[in-house]
Structures are given as C-alpha cells and as structure tokens.
PDB file of C-alpha atoms in Angstrom:
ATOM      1  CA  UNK A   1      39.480  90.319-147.562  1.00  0.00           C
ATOM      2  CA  UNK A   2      42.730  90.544-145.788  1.00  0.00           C
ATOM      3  CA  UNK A   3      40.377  90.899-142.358  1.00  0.00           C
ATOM      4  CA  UNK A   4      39.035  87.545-142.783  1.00  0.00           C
ATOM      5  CA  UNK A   5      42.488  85.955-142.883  1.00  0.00           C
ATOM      6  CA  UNK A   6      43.763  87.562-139.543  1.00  0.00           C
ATOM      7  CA  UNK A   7      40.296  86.697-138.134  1.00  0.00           C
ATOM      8  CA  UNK A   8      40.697  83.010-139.341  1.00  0.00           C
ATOM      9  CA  UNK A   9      44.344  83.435-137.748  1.00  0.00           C
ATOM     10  CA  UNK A  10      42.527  84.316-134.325  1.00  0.00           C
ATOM     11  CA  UNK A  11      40.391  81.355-134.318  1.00  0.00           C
ATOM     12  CA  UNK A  12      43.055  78.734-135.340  1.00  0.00           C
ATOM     13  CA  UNK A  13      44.605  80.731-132.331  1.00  0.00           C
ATOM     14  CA  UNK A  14      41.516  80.196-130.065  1.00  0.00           C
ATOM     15  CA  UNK A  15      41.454  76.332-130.805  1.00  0.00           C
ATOM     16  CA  UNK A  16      44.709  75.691-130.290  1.00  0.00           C
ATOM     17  CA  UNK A  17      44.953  77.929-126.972  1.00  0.00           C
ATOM     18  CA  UNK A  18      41.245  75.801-125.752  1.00  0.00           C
ATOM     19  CA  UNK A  19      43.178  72.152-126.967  1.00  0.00           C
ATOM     20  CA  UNK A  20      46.245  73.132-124.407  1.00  0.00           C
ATOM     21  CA  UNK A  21      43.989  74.272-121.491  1.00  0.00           C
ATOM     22  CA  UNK A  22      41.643  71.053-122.095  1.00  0.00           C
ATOM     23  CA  UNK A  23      45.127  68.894-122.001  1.00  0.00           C
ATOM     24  CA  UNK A  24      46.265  70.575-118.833  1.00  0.00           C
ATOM     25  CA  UNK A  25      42.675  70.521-117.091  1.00  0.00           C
ATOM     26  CA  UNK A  26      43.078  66.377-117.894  1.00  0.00           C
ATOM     27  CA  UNK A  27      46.942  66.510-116.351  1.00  0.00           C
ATOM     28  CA  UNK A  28      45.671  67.796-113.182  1.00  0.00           C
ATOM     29  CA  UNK A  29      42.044  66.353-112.890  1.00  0.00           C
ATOM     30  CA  UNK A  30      43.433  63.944-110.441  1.00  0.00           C
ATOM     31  CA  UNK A  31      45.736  65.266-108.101  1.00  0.00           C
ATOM     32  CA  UNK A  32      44.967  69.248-108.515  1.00  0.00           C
ATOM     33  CA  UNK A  33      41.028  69.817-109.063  1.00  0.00           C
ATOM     34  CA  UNK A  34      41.096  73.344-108.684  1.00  0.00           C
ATOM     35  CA  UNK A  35      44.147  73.652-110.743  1.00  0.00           C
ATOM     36  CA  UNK A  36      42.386  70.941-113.372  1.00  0.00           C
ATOM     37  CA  UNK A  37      38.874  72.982-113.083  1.00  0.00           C
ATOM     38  CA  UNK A  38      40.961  76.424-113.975  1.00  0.00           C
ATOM     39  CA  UNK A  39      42.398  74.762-116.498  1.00  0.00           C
ATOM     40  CA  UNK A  40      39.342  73.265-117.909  1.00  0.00           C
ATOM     41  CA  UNK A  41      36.843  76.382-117.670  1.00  0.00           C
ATOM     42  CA  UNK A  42      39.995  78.430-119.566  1.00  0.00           C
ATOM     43  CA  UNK A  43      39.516  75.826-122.254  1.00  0.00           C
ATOM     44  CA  UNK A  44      36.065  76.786-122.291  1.00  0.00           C
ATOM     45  CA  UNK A  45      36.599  80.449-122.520  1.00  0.00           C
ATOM     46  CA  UNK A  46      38.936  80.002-125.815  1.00  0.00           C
ATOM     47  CA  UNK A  47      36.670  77.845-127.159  1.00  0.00           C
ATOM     48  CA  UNK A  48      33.625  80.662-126.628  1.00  0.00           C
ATOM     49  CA  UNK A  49      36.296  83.300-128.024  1.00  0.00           C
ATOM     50  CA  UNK A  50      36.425  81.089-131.515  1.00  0.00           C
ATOM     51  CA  UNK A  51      32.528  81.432-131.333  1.00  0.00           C
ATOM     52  CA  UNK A  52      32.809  85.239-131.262  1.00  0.00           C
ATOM     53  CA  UNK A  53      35.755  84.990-133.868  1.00  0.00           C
ATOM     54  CA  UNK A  54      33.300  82.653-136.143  1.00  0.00           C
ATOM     55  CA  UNK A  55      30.615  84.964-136.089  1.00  0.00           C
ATOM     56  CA  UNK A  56      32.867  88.274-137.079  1.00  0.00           C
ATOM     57  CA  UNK A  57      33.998  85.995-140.359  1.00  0.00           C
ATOM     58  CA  UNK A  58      30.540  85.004-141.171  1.00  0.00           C
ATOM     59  CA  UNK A  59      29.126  88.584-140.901  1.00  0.00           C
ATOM     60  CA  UNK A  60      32.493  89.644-143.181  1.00  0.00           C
ATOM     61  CA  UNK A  61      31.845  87.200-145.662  1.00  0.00           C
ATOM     62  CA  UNK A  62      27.948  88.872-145.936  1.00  0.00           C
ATOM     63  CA  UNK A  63      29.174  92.095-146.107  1.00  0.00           C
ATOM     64  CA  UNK A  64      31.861  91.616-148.589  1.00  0.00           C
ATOM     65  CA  UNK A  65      29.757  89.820-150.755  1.00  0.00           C
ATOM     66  CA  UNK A  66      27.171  92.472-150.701  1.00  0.00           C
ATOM     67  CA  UNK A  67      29.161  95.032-151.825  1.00  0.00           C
ATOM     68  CA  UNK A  68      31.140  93.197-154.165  1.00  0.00           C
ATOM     69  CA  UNK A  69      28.492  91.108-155.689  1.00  0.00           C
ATOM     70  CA  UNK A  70      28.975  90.047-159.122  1.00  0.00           C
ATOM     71  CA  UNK A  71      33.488  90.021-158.003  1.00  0.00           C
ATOM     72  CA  UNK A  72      34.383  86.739-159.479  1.00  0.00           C
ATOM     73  CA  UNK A  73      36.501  86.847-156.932  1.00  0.00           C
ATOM     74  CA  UNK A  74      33.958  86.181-154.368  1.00  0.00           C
ATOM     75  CA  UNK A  75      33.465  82.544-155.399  1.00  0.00           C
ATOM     76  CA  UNK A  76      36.951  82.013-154.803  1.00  0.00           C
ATOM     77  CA  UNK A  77      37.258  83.697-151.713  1.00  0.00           C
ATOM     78  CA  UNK A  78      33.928  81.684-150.512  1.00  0.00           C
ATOM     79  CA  UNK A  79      35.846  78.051-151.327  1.00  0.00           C
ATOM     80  CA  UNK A  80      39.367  78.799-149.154  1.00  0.00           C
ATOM     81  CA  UNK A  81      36.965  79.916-145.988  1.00  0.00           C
ATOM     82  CA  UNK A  82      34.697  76.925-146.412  1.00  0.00           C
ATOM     83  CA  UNK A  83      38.308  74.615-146.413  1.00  0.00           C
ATOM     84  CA  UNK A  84      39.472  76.420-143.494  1.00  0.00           C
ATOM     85  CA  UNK A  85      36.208  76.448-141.773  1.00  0.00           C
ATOM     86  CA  UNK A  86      36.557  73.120-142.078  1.00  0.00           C
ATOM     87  CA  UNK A  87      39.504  72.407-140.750  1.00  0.00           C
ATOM     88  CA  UNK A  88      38.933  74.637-137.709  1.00  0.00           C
ATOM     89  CA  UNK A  89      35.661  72.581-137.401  1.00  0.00           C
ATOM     90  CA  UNK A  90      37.765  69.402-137.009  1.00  0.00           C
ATOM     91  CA  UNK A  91      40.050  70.938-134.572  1.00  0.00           C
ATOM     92  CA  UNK A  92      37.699  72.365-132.762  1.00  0.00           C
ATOM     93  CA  UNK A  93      35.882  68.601-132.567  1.00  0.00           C
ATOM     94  CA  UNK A  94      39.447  67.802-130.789  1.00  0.00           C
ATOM     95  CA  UNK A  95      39.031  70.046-128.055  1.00  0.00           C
ATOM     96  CA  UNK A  96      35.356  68.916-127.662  1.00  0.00           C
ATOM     97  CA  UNK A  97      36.503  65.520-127.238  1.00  0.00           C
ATOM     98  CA  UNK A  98      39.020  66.642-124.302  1.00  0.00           C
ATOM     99  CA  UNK A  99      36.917  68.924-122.725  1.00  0.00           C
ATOM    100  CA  UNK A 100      34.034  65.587-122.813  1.00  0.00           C
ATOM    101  CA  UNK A 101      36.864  63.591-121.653  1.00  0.00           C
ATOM    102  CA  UNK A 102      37.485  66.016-118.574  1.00  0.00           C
ATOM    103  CA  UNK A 103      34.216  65.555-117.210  1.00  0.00           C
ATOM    104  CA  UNK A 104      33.857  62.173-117.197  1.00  0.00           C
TER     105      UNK A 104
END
C-alpha cells in the first residue's frame, strides 16, 4: 500500500510541476511566444505524466484488492485514495483552466 502513496506523491508532483509551466507559458505569451509555447507544451507534458501516474494507482488499487480481498483494510484504504483523487482532480481542473486560458 505504501506504493500507492509515493505514486499519489508523483502526481500531486505532476500537477503542481504542469500549474507552474501553465503560469509561465501565460507570463510570456505576449512578449516571448516561443518561450510561452515551451512553457505551455511542458505544462502539457506534466499534465500527461499525472495520466500515466493515475493509471499505475488505479491498476494498484485492482491488484491489491484482488489479493487481499476480504482485508477490512481495503475499504479504508479505498476512501483516503478516493479523497485524494479528489483533490488531485481539483488541482488538476486548475491547470486546465490555465492551460485554456493560454490559448485563448
């Protein structure tokens, strides 16, 4: 279980690298648009590395609760991911919103 804390680490990690990149990509839209456009597709790349991060918790989550089915546990385990999920989900909406405001 201790894997899908550092992986949850990594995509709080992602987010908050994509939300810095989609800030700078807005600094220099205007007077910089390669710089801004660098900026901006790095966003983008963090923001596909959370994806990839995501989809390593989900598959952890299936396989622990596989082999551990019946673990009271589990059900615990199951609510602190969906409340972090969340979170990152609402983050993650952030960076969405600066990386939309970038291309307008």
């Amino acid at each position: 279980m201790k894997i899908i804390k550092k992986l949850c680490d990594l995509i709080d990690e992602e987010i908050h690298d994509g939300r810095k990149y989609a800030k700078l990509a807005l600094e220099h839209k205007d007077e910089d648009m390669a710089l801004g456009e660098m900026f901006y597709n790095l966003s983008l790349e963090e923001m596909r590395h959370m994806n990839t991060l995501h989809n390593a918790v989900v598959k952890a989550i299936n396989t622990i609760k596989a082999e551990k089915a019946g673990d009271p546990r589990i059900e615990g385990m199951q609510v602190v991911y969906d409340l972090l999920h969340e979170r990152s989900i609402n983050k993650a909406k952030e960076v969405q919103i600066l990386q939309g405001m970038y291309r307008e």
